[in-house]
Amino acid sequence: MDAHQLIVCRCEEVSLAELMETAEAYPCSARELKLRTRAGMGCCGGRTCRVLVDQVIEKVTGQTPSHSVPLGYQPPVRPLSFQLMGGRNK
Amino acid sequence: MIDALIIGAGPAGLSAAIACAKQDLSVVVIDEFYRAGGRLLGQLHQEPDGTWWNGIEEALRLDREARALGVDIRCGVSVYDVSRTPGGWNVSTTAGKMETPLLLIATGASETAVPVPGWTLPGVMSIGAAQVMTNVQRVRVGERGVVIGVNILSVAIARELQLAGIQIDRMILPPASSITGNAGLPEEVMRALLRVAHLAPSPLLRWGSRFMHSHWMQSLAVRLYPSRGFPMWDIPIQLRTAALEIVGKAQVEGVRIAQITPDGQPIFGTEQLIPADFVCIAGGLSPLAELAAIAGCPFAYVPSLGGHVPIHNDQMQTALPGLFVAGNITGVESAKVAMAQGKVAGLSMAHARGALTDLSPLTDAIRDVKAVRQRATIQFHPDIDDGRALVEKLALAP
């Protein structure tokens, strides 16, 4: 399979190849891989690719998942309107 | 002031609401879908005894019972944050903030993605999305589809699509890659499928069950597996075929496939292009634990339960005061187990509010969860009991 064409994070358009190359160049945590590539940092908040980013790290570094959740969660866990965050309608 | 807030109006959340409303607690249930029922809404299958499990009817029954007991069910409301207060929990929702002394997180599970080249084309959807469109929204997802990913959930949903008159051309594996794990390996898929042999009268399973006895024989079964596959409810299940790419200009037009070796590698010269106007990707389920993580719950990584689950005891209490969990957030199992767990959580919350003087209903409900699990027709994983035992042990650890 041509890894370059395979998009893993749709929101930020990060390919599998980019994730694999980054994980190989910087043996790092899932969080660092996320920050380096922006995978999981788009508008969906990583709801689709979070597990895949974890799996890339598992595959490349051989780290097995621990009991703590690898990629942390921060509120808000759903996309919100500015209005809800205190904006006003005209 | 309410006594309990429940996030998720699925089988666990509604059962919990009913159990605590029966003990005179004031309960609010919120759910981000526009109608109550959660994953029940998509379920339609025949049990081995011949009876049908109709999830929509089950959801209506729970919804009516809860409302009759005075439960306030609010649909179309999303929770985006939870935080602790001195007296309980503050919950931020798209309909404003709410305070509650007791909080139950019953958010269920979410589908795991399996990337396949071309999966961003319109017409590609998760198998769960196809299930909701078919059974809840009654929208035809397409004329002729291919399912990528063979597991217990995708086989059950393919059958539902077929019952709705939608043609599933075949079910095949995803391309083996660094992030498809066991889903792209014929031998692993075969082993998982044979565990549910009792669910479908199918030549595949009659044939495969002869190879159940040893690892060596299972490898042999995969090597002998016919390339045209075996039908299950007339849907060809092709464990020795993988999708290489989903193709199309502006939407799905077909899938490029190839036969694969027992370890998932494409066999040169076997490539072909099959027409399809929709593709369902099935990667299985994992617990949807984002709110429990934000709340600060300690977690356990338990593959047999579907991944990371919030640590909880047999009364469905987490390590945090006033915070409970129930249903698939605690491990991927059938809706019946989720209902039984919901009842336990509801009675536990009633106990925490001092409304349950006699503890025997709670003890009975805890026993019932185990009994329901034993009887479950759909066992998502062979090691569920071990996984559950591990979580309970961690909950008892200081």
Short mmCIF file of N, CA, C and O in Angstrom, two decimals, chain B residues 222-326:
data_model
loop_
_atom_site.label_atom_id
_atom_site.label_comp_id
_atom_site.label_asym_id
_atom_site.label_seq_id
_atom_site.Cartn_x
_atom_site.Cartn_y
_atom_site.Cartn_z
N VAL B 222 -7.06 -21.54 7.25
CA VAL B 222 -6.87 -20.28 6.54
C VAL B 222 -6.18 -20.53 5.20
O VAL B 222 -6.52 -19.93 4.19
N ARG B 223 -5.23 -21.50 5.18
CA ARG B 223 -4.53 -21.79 3.91
C ARG B 223 -5.49 -22.44 2.90
O ARG B 223 -5.40 -22.21 1.72
N LEU B 224 -6.43 -23.22 3.42
CA LEU B 224 -7.37 -23.92 2.53
C LEU B 224 -8.59 -23.07 2.19
O LEU B 224 -9.43 -23.48 1.40
N TYR B 225 -8.70 -21.90 2.80
CA TYR B 225 -9.91 -21.09 2.65
C TYR B 225 -10.14 -20.74 1.18
O TYR B 225 -9.26 -20.18 0.53
N PRO B 226 -11.31 -21.04 0.63
CA PRO B 226 -11.54 -20.80 -0.79
C PRO B 226 -11.57 -19.31 -1.13
O PRO B 226 -12.11 -18.53 -0.33
N SER B 227 -11.03 -18.93 -2.28
CA SER B 227 -10.92 -17.50 -2.58
C SER B 227 -12.29 -16.86 -2.81
O SER B 227 -12.46 -15.68 -2.59
N ARG B 228 -13.28 -17.65 -3.25
CA ARG B 228 -14.61 -17.04 -3.44
C ARG B 228 -15.31 -16.81 -2.09
O ARG B 228 -16.33 -16.15 -2.01
N GLY B 229 -14.75 -17.36 -1.03
CA GLY B 229 -15.31 -17.18 0.31
C GLY B 229 -16.44 -18.15 0.60
O GLY B 229 -16.77 -19.02 -0.21
N PHE B 230 -17.00 -17.99 1.78
CA PHE B 230 -18.17 -18.77 2.18
C PHE B 230 -19.32 -17.80 2.41
O PHE B 230 -19.12 -16.72 2.95
N PRO B 231 -20.53 -18.18 2.03
CA PRO B 231 -21.64 -17.25 2.28
C PRO B 231 -22.15 -17.36 3.71
O PRO B 231 -22.16 -18.43 4.30
N MET B 232 -22.52 -16.22 4.27
CA MET B 232 -23.26 -16.19 5.52
C MET B 232 -24.50 -15.38 5.19
O MET B 232 -24.39 -14.22 4.78
N TRP B 233 -25.69 -15.93 5.31
CA TRP B 233 -26.93 -15.30 4.84
C TRP B 233 -26.76 -14.82 3.39
O TRP B 233 -27.13 -13.70 3.04
N ASP B 234 -26.10 -15.64 2.57
CA ASP B 234 -25.86 -15.32 1.15
C ASP B 234 -24.90 -14.16 0.90
O ASP B 234 -24.75 -13.72 -0.22
N ILE B 235 -24.26 -13.66 1.94
CA ILE B 235 -23.24 -12.63 1.72
C ILE B 235 -21.87 -13.32 1.73
O ILE B 235 -21.50 -13.93 2.74
N PRO B 236 -21.12 -13.25 0.61
CA PRO B 236 -19.82 -13.92 0.61
C PRO B 236 -18.84 -13.27 1.59
O PRO B 236 -18.65 -12.06 1.57
N ILE B 237 -18.28 -14.09 2.47
CA ILE B 237 -17.28 -13.61 3.42
C ILE B 237 -15.93 -14.09 2.92
O ILE B 237 -15.65 -15.28 2.95
N GLN B 238 -15.11 -13.15 2.44
CA GLN B 238 -13.84 -13.52 1.79
C GLN B 238 -12.66 -13.13 2.68
O GLN B 238 -12.20 -12.00 2.64
N LEU B 239 -12.22 -14.11 3.47
CA LEU B 239 -11.13 -13.84 4.41
C LEU B 239 -9.77 -13.81 3.73
O LEU B 239 -8.79 -13.39 4.33
N ARG B 240 -9.70 -14.30 2.49
CA ARG B 240 -8.41 -14.30 1.78
C ARG B 240 -8.41 -13.23 0.68
O ARG B 240 -7.72 -13.35 -0.33
N THR B 241 -9.21 -12.18 0.90
CA THR B 241 -9.25 -11.06 -0.03
C THR B 241 -9.17 -9.77 0.78
O THR B 241 -9.78 -9.67 1.85
N ALA B 242 -8.38 -8.80 0.27
CA ALA B 242 -8.29 -7.51 0.96
C ALA B 242 -8.59 -6.38 0.00
O ALA B 242 -8.38 -6.50 -1.21
N ALA B 243 -9.07 -5.27 0.57
CA ALA B 243 -9.24 -4.04 -0.21
C ALA B 243 -7.88 -3.38 -0.33
O ALA B 243 -7.19 -3.22 0.67
N LEU B 244 -7.47 -3.02 -1.55
CA LEU B 244 -6.21 -2.29 -1.71
C LEU B 244 -6.49 -0.79 -1.72
O LEU B 244 -5.72 0.01 -1.22
N GLU B 245 -7.64 -0.43 -2.34
CA GLU B 245 -7.95 0.98 -2.49
C GLU B 245 -9.43 1.14 -2.84
O GLU B 245 -9.99 0.32 -3.57
N ILE B 246 -10.03 2.18 -2.30
CA ILE B 246 -11.40 2.54 -2.70
C ILE B 246 -11.25 3.58 -3.81
O ILE B 246 -10.52 4.56 -3.64
N VAL B 247 -11.88 3.33 -4.96
CA VAL B 247 -11.66 4.22 -6.10
C VAL B 247 -12.94 4.95 -6.52
O VAL B 247 -14.04 4.47 -6.26
N GLY B 248 -12.75 6.09 -7.17
CA GLY B 248 -13.86 6.91 -7.65
C GLY B 248 -13.38 8.33 -7.84
O GLY B 248 -12.38 8.73 -7.24
N LYS B 249 -14.09 9.09 -8.71
CA LYS B 249 -13.68 10.48 -8.94
C LYS B 249 -14.29 11.39 -7.87
O LYS B 249 -13.59 11.96 -7.06
N ALA B 250 -15.61 11.51 -7.89
CA ALA B 250 -16.26 12.40 -6.92
C ALA B 250 -16.96 11.61 -5.82
O ALA B 250 -17.39 12.16 -4.83
N GLN B 251 -17.12 10.31 -6.03
CA GLN B 251 -17.72 9.45 -5.01
C GLN B 251 -17.27 8.01 -5.28
O GLN B 251 -16.60 7.76 -6.27
N VAL B 252 -17.64 7.11 -4.38
CA VAL B 252 -17.21 5.72 -4.53
C VAL B 252 -17.75 5.13 -5.84
O VAL B 252 -18.94 5.23 -6.13
N GLU B 253 -16.83 4.53 -6.62
CA GLU B 253 -17.27 3.83 -7.84
C GLU B 253 -16.90 2.35 -7.79
O GLU B 253 -17.46 1.55 -8.51
N GLY B 254 -15.93 2.02 -6.94
CA GLY B 254 -15.55 0.63 -6.84
C GLY B 254 -14.43 0.42 -5.84
O GLY B 254 -13.96 1.37 -5.20
N VAL B 255 -14.03 -0.82 -5.70
CA VAL B 255 -12.95 -1.16 -4.78
C VAL B 255 -11.96 -2.04 -5.52
O VAL B 255 -12.35 -3.01 -6.19
N ARG B 256 -10.68 -1.66 -5.44
CA ARG B 256 -9.62 -2.49 -6.02
C ARG B 256 -9.24 -3.52 -4.96
O ARG B 256 -8.89 -3.15 -3.84
N ILE B 257 -9.37 -4.79 -5.32
CA ILE B 257 -9.13 -5.85 -4.34
C ILE B 257 -8.05 -6.80 -4.84
O ILE B 257 -7.71 -6.81 -6.03
N ALA B 258 -7.52 -7.63 -3.96
CA ALA B 258 -6.57 -8.68 -4.35
C ALA B 258 -6.70 -9.82 -3.36
O ALA B 258 -7.09 -9.61 -2.20
N GLN B 259 -6.37 -11.01 -3.83
CA GLN B 259 -6.27 -12.12 -2.89
C GLN B 259 -5.02 -11.93 -2.04
O GLN B 259 -4.05 -11.32 -2.48
N ILE B 260 -5.08 -12.45 -0.83
CA ILE B 260 -3.95 -12.26 0.08
C ILE B 260 -3.46 -13.58 0.66
O ILE B 260 -4.20 -14.56 0.71
N THR B 261 -2.20 -13.58 1.08
CA THR B 261 -1.61 -14.76 1.72
C THR B 261 -2.19 -14.87 3.14
O THR B 261 -2.78 -13.92 3.64
N PRO B 262 -1.96 -16.02 3.81
CA PRO B 262 -2.49 -16.15 5.18
C PRO B 262 -2.00 -15.06 6.12
O PRO B 262 -2.65 -14.76 7.12
N ASP B 263 -0.85 -14.42 5.82
CA ASP B 263 -0.41 -13.34 6.70
C ASP B 263 -0.73 -11.95 6.13
O ASP B 263 -0.17 -10.95 6.53
N GLY B 264 -1.67 -11.91 5.18
CA GLY B 264 -2.24 -10.63 4.77
C GLY B 264 -1.54 -9.92 3.61
O GLY B 264 -1.89 -8.79 3.30
N GLN B 265 -0.54 -10.56 2.97
CA GLN B 265 0.16 -9.88 1.87
C GLN B 265 -0.57 -10.13 0.55
O GLN B 265 -0.93 -11.27 0.25
N PRO B 266 -0.75 -9.06 -0.28
CA PRO B 266 -1.45 -9.24 -1.56
C PRO B 266 -0.68 -10.18 -2.48
O PRO B 266 0.55 -10.16 -2.52
N ILE B 267 -1.41 -11.04 -3.22
CA ILE B 267 -0.79 -11.98 -4.14
C ILE B 267 -0.77 -11.36 -5.53
O ILE B 267 -1.81 -10.95 -6.06
N PHE B 268 0.46 -11.26 -6.09
CA PHE B 268 0.67 -10.62 -7.38
C PHE B 268 -0.21 -11.27 -8.45
O PHE B 268 -0.29 -12.49 -8.53
N GLY B 269 -0.84 -10.46 -9.28
CA GLY B 269 -1.61 -11.00 -10.40
C GLY B 269 -3.05 -11.33 -10.08
O GLY B 269 -3.79 -11.79 -10.94
N THR B 270 -3.48 -11.11 -8.83
CA THR B 270 -4.87 -11.45 -8.48
C THR B 270 -5.75 -10.21 -8.34
O THR B 270 -6.90 -10.30 -7.94
N GLU B 271 -5.17 -9.05 -8.66
CA GLU B 271 -5.92 -7.80 -8.49
C GLU B 271 -7.13 -7.73 -9.40
O GLU B 271 -7.07 -8.16 -10.55
N GLN B 272 -8.22 -7.18 -8.90
CA GLN B 272 -9.34 -6.86 -9.77
C GLN B 272 -10.11 -5.68 -9.19
O GLN B 272 -9.97 -5.33 -8.01
N LEU B 273 -10.92 -5.05 -10.05
CA LEU B 273 -11.70 -3.90 -9.63
C LEU B 273 -13.17 -4.32 -9.58
O LEU B 273 -13.70 -4.81 -10.58
N ILE B 274 -13.79 -4.18 -8.43
CA ILE B 274 -15.21 -4.55 -8.35
C ILE B 274 -16.05 -3.29 -8.18
O ILE B 274 -15.66 -2.37 -7.45
N PRO B 275 -17.19 -3.21 -8.87
CA PRO B 275 -18.02 -2.01 -8.76
C PRO B 275 -18.77 -1.96 -7.43
O PRO B 275 -19.17 -2.98 -6.89
N ALA B 276 -18.92 -0.75 -6.90
CA ALA B 276 -19.69 -0.54 -5.66
C ALA B 276 -20.05 0.93 -5.60
O ALA B 276 -19.29 1.78 -6.11
N ASP B 277 -21.19 1.27 -5.02
CA ASP B 277 -21.50 2.70 -4.85
C ASP B 277 -21.48 3.13 -3.38
O ASP B 277 -21.71 4.28 -3.07
N PHE B 278 -21.22 2.17 -2.49
CA PHE B 278 -20.90 2.57 -1.11
C PHE B 278 -19.99 1.53 -0.48
O PHE B 278 -19.94 0.38 -0.93
N VAL B 279 -19.23 1.98 0.52
CA VAL B 279 -18.30 1.10 1.22
C VAL B 279 -18.47 1.34 2.72
O VAL B 279 -18.55 2.48 3.16
N CYS B 280 -18.59 0.27 3.47
CA CYS B 280 -18.64 0.38 4.93
C CYS B 280 -17.34 -0.12 5.52
O CYS B 280 -16.90 -1.22 5.19
N ILE B 281 -16.74 0.68 6.39
CA ILE B 281 -15.51 0.27 7.06
C ILE B 281 -15.84 -0.12 8.50
O ILE B 281 -16.53 0.63 9.20
N ALA B 282 -15.40 -1.31 8.89
CA ALA B 282 -15.74 -1.84 10.21
C ALA B 282 -14.48 -2.14 11.00
O ALA B 282 -13.76 -3.08 10.68
N GLY B 283 -14.20 -1.34 12.02
CA GLY B 283 -12.99 -1.54 12.82
C GLY B 283 -13.28 -1.95 14.25
O GLY B 283 -12.39 -2.00 15.08
N GLY B 284 -14.54 -2.22 14.55
CA GLY B 284 -14.88 -2.62 15.91
C GLY B 284 -15.15 -1.42 16.81
O GLY B 284 -15.21 -0.27 16.35
N LEU B 285 -15.33 -1.69 18.09
CA LEU B 285 -15.75 -0.65 19.04
C LEU B 285 -14.73 -0.47 20.15
O LEU B 285 -14.03 -1.41 20.52
N SER B 286 -14.65 0.77 20.67
CA SER B 286 -13.87 0.98 21.89
C SER B 286 -14.64 1.93 22.82
O SER B 286 -15.39 2.79 22.34
N PRO B 287 -14.47 1.76 24.14
CA PRO B 287 -15.25 2.55 25.09
C PRO B 287 -15.04 4.05 24.89
O PRO B 287 -13.92 4.51 24.68
N LEU B 288 -16.14 4.81 24.95
CA LEU B 288 -16.08 6.26 24.75
C LEU B 288 -15.91 6.93 26.11
O LEU B 288 -16.89 7.23 26.80
N ALA B 289 -14.65 7.14 26.48
CA ALA B 289 -14.35 7.47 27.87
C ALA B 289 -13.87 8.90 28.06
O ALA B 289 -13.35 9.25 29.11
N GLU B 290 -14.07 9.77 27.06
CA GLU B 290 -13.48 11.11 27.13
C GLU B 290 -13.95 11.90 28.37
O GLU B 290 -13.14 12.57 29.01
N LEU B 291 -15.24 11.79 28.73
CA LEU B 291 -15.72 12.57 29.89
C LEU B 291 -15.17 12.02 31.20
O LEU B 291 -14.86 12.78 32.11
N ALA B 292 -15.04 10.69 31.28
CA ALA B 292 -14.44 10.09 32.49
C ALA B 292 -12.99 10.53 32.63
O ALA B 292 -12.49 10.75 33.73
N ALA B 293 -12.29 10.68 31.47
CA ALA B 293 -10.89 11.13 31.51
C ALA B 293 -10.80 12.57 32.00
O ALA B 293 -9.95 12.91 32.83
N ILE B 294 -11.69 13.43 31.49
CA ILE B 294 -11.68 14.83 31.93
C ILE B 294 -12.02 14.94 33.41
O ILE B 294 -11.46 15.76 34.14
N ALA B 295 -12.95 14.07 33.87
CA ALA B 295 -13.35 14.10 35.28
C ALA B 295 -12.17 13.74 36.18
O ALA B 295 -12.16 14.10 37.35
N GLY B 296 -11.18 13.03 35.62
CA GLY B 296 -10.00 12.66 36.41
C GLY B 296 -10.02 11.24 36.90
O GLY B 296 -9.29 10.87 37.82
N CYS B 297 -10.85 10.40 36.30
CA CYS B 297 -10.92 8.98 36.68
C CYS B 297 -9.62 8.26 36.39
O CYS B 297 -9.05 8.44 35.32
N PRO B 298 -9.17 7.39 37.28
CA PRO B 298 -8.08 6.48 36.92
C PRO B 298 -8.58 5.44 35.90
O PRO B 298 -9.74 5.03 35.96
N PHE B 299 -7.70 5.05 34.99
CA PHE B 299 -8.08 4.13 33.92
C PHE B 299 -7.31 2.81 34.00
O PHE B 299 -6.27 2.73 34.64
N ALA B 300 -7.84 1.80 33.31
CA ALA B 300 -7.12 0.53 33.13
C ALA B 300 -7.12 0.22 31.64
O ALA B 300 -8.13 0.47 30.96
N TYR B 301 -6.00 -0.28 31.13
CA TYR B 301 -5.95 -0.69 29.73
C TYR B 301 -6.24 -2.19 29.68
O TYR B 301 -5.45 -3.01 30.16
N VAL B 302 -7.39 -2.56 29.12
CA VAL B 302 -7.83 -3.96 29.10
C VAL B 302 -8.30 -4.31 27.68
O VAL B 302 -9.44 -4.01 27.31
N PRO B 303 -7.41 -4.91 26.86
CA PRO B 303 -7.79 -5.19 25.47
C PRO B 303 -9.09 -5.98 25.34
O PRO B 303 -9.88 -5.72 24.43
N SER B 304 -9.36 -6.91 26.25
CA SER B 304 -10.58 -7.73 26.10
C SER B 304 -11.84 -6.91 26.32
O SER B 304 -12.93 -7.33 25.94
N LEU B 305 -11.71 -5.72 26.93
CA LEU B 305 -12.88 -4.86 27.13
C LEU B 305 -12.95 -3.76 26.06
O LEU B 305 -13.85 -2.92 26.09
N GLY B 306 -11.98 -3.74 25.16
CA GLY B 306 -12.02 -2.79 24.05
C GLY B 306 -11.04 -1.64 24.17
O GLY B 306 -11.04 -0.75 23.33
N GLY B 307 -10.20 -1.62 25.21
CA GLY B 307 -9.19 -0.56 25.35
C GLY B 307 -9.15 0.01 26.75
O GLY B 307 -9.21 -0.73 27.73
N HIS B 308 -9.06 1.35 26.84
CA HIS B 308 -8.99 2.01 28.14
C HIS B 308 -10.39 2.18 28.74
O HIS B 308 -11.27 2.75 28.12
N VAL B 309 -10.55 1.67 29.97
CA VAL B 309 -11.85 1.80 30.66
C VAL B 309 -11.63 2.45 32.03
O VAL B 309 -10.61 2.21 32.67
N PRO B 310 -12.59 3.29 32.48
CA PRO B 310 -12.46 3.87 33.81
C PRO B 310 -12.56 2.77 34.88
O PRO B 310 -13.43 1.90 34.79
N ILE B 311 -11.66 2.81 35.84
CA ILE B 311 -11.68 1.79 36.90
C ILE B 311 -12.93 2.00 37.77
O ILE B 311 -13.26 3.12 38.15
N HIS B 312 -13.63 0.88 38.02
CA HIS B 312 -14.88 0.94 38.79
C HIS B 312 -15.04 -0.37 39.55
O HIS B 312 -14.48 -1.39 39.15
N ASN B 313 -15.83 -0.35 40.62
CA ASN B 313 -16.06 -1.59 41.35
C ASN B 313 -17.34 -2.26 40.87
O ASN B 313 -17.98 -1.80 39.92
N ASP B 314 -17.73 -3.38 41.51
CA ASP B 314 -18.90 -4.11 41.01
C ASP B 314 -20.21 -3.35 41.24
O ASP B 314 -21.25 -3.73 40.72
N GLN B 315 -20.14 -2.26 42.04
CA GLN B 315 -21.33 -1.42 42.21
C GLN B 315 -21.34 -0.25 41.22
O GLN B 315 -22.14 0.67 41.35
N MET B 316 -20.42 -0.29 40.25
CA MET B 316 -20.29 0.70 39.18
C MET B 316 -19.84 2.08 39.69
O MET B 316 -20.07 3.10 39.04
N GLN B 317 -19.19 2.11 40.85
CA GLN B 317 -18.64 3.35 41.38
C GLN B 317 -17.22 3.51 40.89
O GLN B 317 -16.45 2.55 40.90
N THR B 318 -16.84 4.74 40.51
CA THR B 318 -15.44 5.01 40.18
C THR B 318 -14.72 5.42 41.46
O THR B 318 -15.32 5.46 42.54
N ALA B 319 -13.42 5.74 41.31
CA ALA B 319 -12.64 6.15 42.48
C ALA B 319 -13.03 7.56 42.93
O ALA B 319 -12.65 7.99 44.01
N LEU B 320 -13.77 8.30 42.11
CA LEU B 320 -14.11 9.68 42.44
C LEU B 320 -15.49 9.74 43.11
O LEU B 320 -16.41 9.06 42.68
N PRO B 321 -15.63 10.56 44.16
CA PRO B 321 -16.90 10.59 44.89
C PRO B 321 -18.06 11.04 44.00
O PRO B 321 -17.94 12.01 43.25
N GLY B 322 -19.17 10.30 44.07
CA GLY B 322 -20.37 10.67 43.32
C GLY B 322 -20.31 10.41 41.84
O GLY B 322 -21.20 10.81 41.10
N LEU B 323 -19.25 9.74 41.36
CA LEU B 323 -19.15 9.47 39.92
C LEU B 323 -19.28 7.97 39.63
O LEU B 323 -18.53 7.15 40.18
N PHE B 324 -20.25 7.65 38.77
CA PHE B 324 -20.55 6.26 38.43
C PHE B 324 -20.41 6.06 36.92
O PHE B 324 -20.49 7.02 36.15
N VAL B 325 -20.19 4.80 36.51
CA VAL B 325 -20.15 4.46 35.08
C VAL B 325 -20.96 3.18 34.86
O VAL B 325 -21.09 2.36 35.77
N ALA B 326 -21.51 3.04 33.65
CA ALA B 326 -22.23 1.81 33.31
C ALA B 326 -22.32 1.68 31.80
O ALA B 326 -22.26 2.68 31.07
#
